[in-house]
Short mmCIF file of C-alpha atoms in Angstrom, two decimals:
data_model
loop_
_atom_site.label_atom_id
_atom_site.label_comp_id
_atom_site.label_asym_id
_atom_site.label_seq_id
_atom_site.Cartn_x
_atom_site.Cartn_y
_atom_site.Cartn_z
CA MET A 104 19.19 110.31 92.83
CA ALA A 105 16.52 108.48 90.88
CA ARG A 106 14.17 110.56 88.80
CA ARG A 107 10.53 109.84 88.45
CA PRO A 108 9.43 109.28 84.87
CA GLY A 109 7.93 112.36 83.33
CA LYS A 110 9.36 114.72 85.99
CA THR A 111 12.17 117.03 84.99
CA LEU A 112 14.08 118.78 87.77
CA THR A 113 15.01 122.41 87.48
CA GLU A 114 18.60 123.58 87.95
CA ALA A 115 17.69 124.96 91.40
CA GLU A 116 16.25 121.59 92.49
CA ILE A 117 19.35 119.75 91.28
CA ALA A 118 21.67 122.18 93.13
CA LEU A 119 19.62 121.78 96.32
CA TRP A 120 19.77 117.96 96.06
CA ARG A 121 23.52 118.00 95.63
CA GLN A 122 23.94 120.25 98.66
CA VAL A 123 21.84 117.92 100.84
CA ALA A 124 23.57 114.79 99.48
CA ARG A 125 26.99 116.11 100.62
CA THR A 126 25.82 116.31 104.25
CA VAL A 127 24.33 112.80 104.46
CA THR A 128 26.25 109.76 105.78
CA PRO A 129 25.29 106.52 104.01
CA LEU A 130 23.79 103.64 106.02
CA PRO A 131 26.07 100.73 106.94
CA GLY A 132 26.44 98.32 104.01
CA ARG A 133 25.36 100.91 101.49
CA GLY A 134 27.63 102.72 99.12
CA ALA A 135 28.08 106.42 98.86
CA LEU A 136 25.50 108.49 97.10
CA GLU A 137 25.93 109.06 93.43
CA PRO A 138 28.73 111.44 92.61
CA GLU A 139 28.04 114.79 91.10
CA PRO A 140 27.78 114.45 87.36
CA LYS A 141 30.36 116.19 85.30
CA PRO A 142 28.91 119.00 83.25
CA GLU A 143 28.41 118.03 79.63
CA PRO A 144 30.38 120.04 77.11
CA GLU A 145 28.38 122.55 75.16
CA PRO A 146 27.71 121.34 71.61
CA GLU A 147 29.54 123.30 69.00
CA PRO A 148 27.31 125.50 66.89
CA PRO A 149 27.03 124.38 63.26
CA PRO A 150 29.21 126.30 60.83
CA ALA A 151 27.57 129.26 59.17
CA PRO A 152 26.41 128.55 55.62
CA ALA A 153 28.45 130.05 52.83
CA PRO A 154 26.88 133.06 51.14
CA VAL A 155 24.92 132.12 48.03
CA THR A 156 24.88 134.25 44.92
CA ALA A 157 21.64 135.09 43.12
CA THR A 158 22.30 132.71 40.21
CA ALA A 159 23.35 129.91 42.55
CA SER A 160 20.23 130.35 44.68
CA ALA A 161 17.99 130.24 41.58
CA ALA A 162 19.70 127.05 40.43
CA LEU A 163 19.38 125.59 43.92
CA MET A 164 15.65 126.38 44.00
CA LEU A 165 15.15 124.66 40.65
CA THR A 166 16.95 121.51 41.72
CA THR A 167 15.39 121.20 45.18
CA ARG A 168 11.76 121.68 44.21
CA PRO A 169 9.95 118.35 44.40
CA ALA A 170 8.26 117.17 41.25
CA PRO A 171 4.46 117.24 41.45
CA ALA A 172 3.33 113.80 42.49
CA LYS A 173 0.74 111.94 40.47
CA PRO A 174 -2.32 111.15 42.53
CA ALA A 175 -2.11 107.57 43.73
CA GLN A 176 -4.63 105.16 42.27
CA PRO A 177 -6.96 103.62 44.83
CA PRO A 178 -6.29 99.97 45.60
CA LEU A 179 -7.84 97.28 43.43
CA ALA A 180 -11.08 96.13 44.99
CA PRO A 181 -12.93 92.81 44.94
CA LEU A 182 -16.43 92.70 43.50
CA GLU A 183 -19.23 94.02 45.67
CA ARG A 184 -21.38 91.45 47.43
CA ARG A 185 -24.49 92.51 45.49
CA LEU A 186 -22.76 92.00 42.13
CA ARG A 187 -21.39 88.62 43.23
CA THR A 188 -24.89 87.54 44.26
CA GLN A 189 -26.30 88.61 40.89
CA LEU A 190 -23.57 86.68 39.08
CA ARG A 191 -24.15 83.59 41.21
CA ARG A 192 -27.90 83.67 40.54
CA GLY A 193 -27.48 84.30 36.83
CA ARG A 194 -29.10 87.76 36.95
CA GLN A 195 -25.90 89.42 35.81
CA GLY A 196 -23.64 88.21 33.05
CA VAL A 197 -20.20 89.08 31.80
CA GLU A 198 -20.01 91.29 28.74
CA ALA A 199 -17.01 89.58 27.15
CA SER A 200 -14.48 86.87 27.91
CA ILE A 201 -11.03 85.74 26.85
CA ASP A 202 -9.43 82.33 27.31
CA LEU A 203 -5.68 82.40 27.87
CA HIS A 204 -5.28 78.58 27.91
CA GLY A 205 -2.28 77.31 26.00
CA MET A 206 -0.58 80.72 25.67
CA ARG A 207 2.94 81.48 26.77
CA GLN A 208 3.30 84.20 29.40
CA ASP A 209 4.32 86.94 26.97
CA GLU A 210 1.51 86.02 24.55
CA ALA A 211 -1.03 85.92 27.38
CA HIS A 212 0.07 89.28 28.79
CA HIS A 213 -0.13 90.91 25.36
CA ALA A 214 -3.54 89.33 24.64
CA LEU A 215 -4.89 90.37 28.06
CA ARG A 216 -3.75 93.96 27.62
CA GLY A 217 -5.30 94.23 24.15
CA PHE A 218 -8.53 92.56 25.28
CA LEU A 219 -8.99 94.88 28.28
CA ARG A 220 -8.29 98.02 26.23
CA LEU A 221 -10.72 96.95 23.51
CA GLN A 222 -13.47 96.09 25.99
CA GLN A 223 -13.03 99.37 27.82
CA GLN A 224 -13.32 101.28 24.54
CA ARG A 225 -16.53 99.36 23.82
CA GLY A 226 -17.90 100.43 27.21
CA ALA A 227 -17.81 97.01 28.90
CA ARG A 228 -17.86 97.09 32.70
CA LEU A 229 -17.44 93.40 33.63
CA VAL A 230 -15.38 90.84 31.71
CA LEU A 231 -14.19 87.30 32.33
CA VAL A 232 -10.58 86.14 31.93
CA VAL A 233 -10.05 82.38 31.91
CA THR A 234 -6.56 81.41 33.07
CA GLY A 235 -7.10 77.73 33.79
CA LYS A 236 -6.42 76.07 37.10
CA GLY A 237 -3.02 74.78 36.17
CA GLY A 238 -3.68 71.23 37.28
CA GLY A 239 -2.18 68.17 35.74
CA SER A 240 0.10 65.36 36.79
CA GLY A 241 3.03 66.27 38.97
CA GLY A 242 2.51 70.03 38.61
CA LEU A 243 5.04 70.25 35.77
CA SER A 244 4.57 70.33 32.06
CA GLY A 245 7.29 69.57 29.52
CA PHE A 246 10.85 70.81 29.99
CA GLY A 247 10.42 71.75 33.67
CA GLU A 248 7.81 74.46 33.12
CA GLU A 249 5.52 75.09 36.06
CA ARG A 250 1.79 74.55 35.70
CA GLY A 251 -0.69 77.27 36.69
CA ILE A 252 1.67 80.13 35.93
CA LEU A 253 -1.06 82.22 34.27
CA ARG A 254 -3.37 81.69 37.21
CA ARG A 255 -0.69 83.23 39.46
CA ASN A 256 0.56 85.93 37.09
CA VAL A 257 -2.70 87.45 35.79
CA PRO A 258 -3.58 89.03 39.18
CA HIS A 259 -0.05 90.44 39.33
CA TRP A 260 -0.33 91.85 35.79
CA LEU A 261 -3.64 93.52 36.67
CA SER A 262 -1.92 95.53 39.39
CA LEU A 263 0.90 96.78 37.13
CA PRO A 264 0.68 100.39 35.88
CA ASP A 265 -0.13 99.53 32.24
CA LEU A 266 -3.28 97.61 33.22
CA ARG A 267 -3.97 99.41 36.50
CA ALA A 268 -5.35 102.37 34.56
CA LEU A 269 -7.97 100.07 33.00
CA VAL A 270 -8.96 97.92 35.99
CA LEU A 271 -11.10 98.86 39.02
CA GLY A 272 -10.89 95.47 40.63
CA PHE A 273 -11.06 91.73 40.13
CA ASP A 274 -12.19 88.63 41.94
CA GLU A 275 -12.29 84.86 41.46
CA ALA A 276 -15.13 83.74 39.20
CA GLU A 277 -18.17 81.78 40.33
CA GLN A 278 -18.07 78.04 39.69
CA ARG A 279 -20.34 78.26 36.63
CA HIS A 280 -17.83 80.67 35.01
CA GLY A 281 -14.71 78.65 35.80
CA GLY A 282 -14.23 79.06 39.55
CA ALA A 283 -10.58 79.25 40.59
CA GLY A 284 -9.48 79.04 36.95
CA ALA A 285 -11.09 82.36 35.94
CA LEU A 286 -11.36 85.97 37.11
CA TYR A 287 -14.09 88.57 36.88
CA ILE A 288 -12.54 91.93 36.05
CA ARG A 289 -14.33 95.25 36.55
CA LEU A 290 -13.17 97.87 34.06
CA ARG A 291 -12.95 101.61 34.53
CA ARG A 292 -14.94 103.85 32.25
CA GLY A 293 -12.84 105.52 29.55
CA ARG A 294 -12.90 108.91 31.28
CA GLU A 295 -11.83 107.33 34.62
CA ALA A 296 -8.75 105.90 32.91
CA GLY A 297 -7.90 109.25 31.34
CA LEU A 298 -8.78 108.16 27.82
#
């Protein structure tokens, strides 16, 4: 007996089908009708929970309560088209800039963090961070170090929690400000960052 999808037979319909199926002789070359299915065993009920004392239930309530979740920060956003157009045409400028050329990663991360905090405290809304393009011959500098590491890492650092509270969004700079070797960074206002 094949069931149609979405149709569930009642117990009475199943019993009627079985009764009719017993009286039918199969056509030559065809096998017998499907045998009656064996009834499935009833699932065992779960064991009853052990009685809980008042002090145990209070302790259980304290341990099972979820901690209040911090509201998630909205995703970092690229600059709006209007702002990009103003920057391209020279009608809008950056309020401050920092050049991370020649710094090691740890120095650059520390300098970037301090720079962004200082500029936010000063009320700056748009700053420029120059990372460099990381060009050069062969893509390697001395002792096997990769070139362009700051260019790749600065966007990652901006999305980490310590800088995420300061940054609204970032985008690649226009050519006159360094192009692919620099980033425009929009800063949150002090009250938006919880300062």
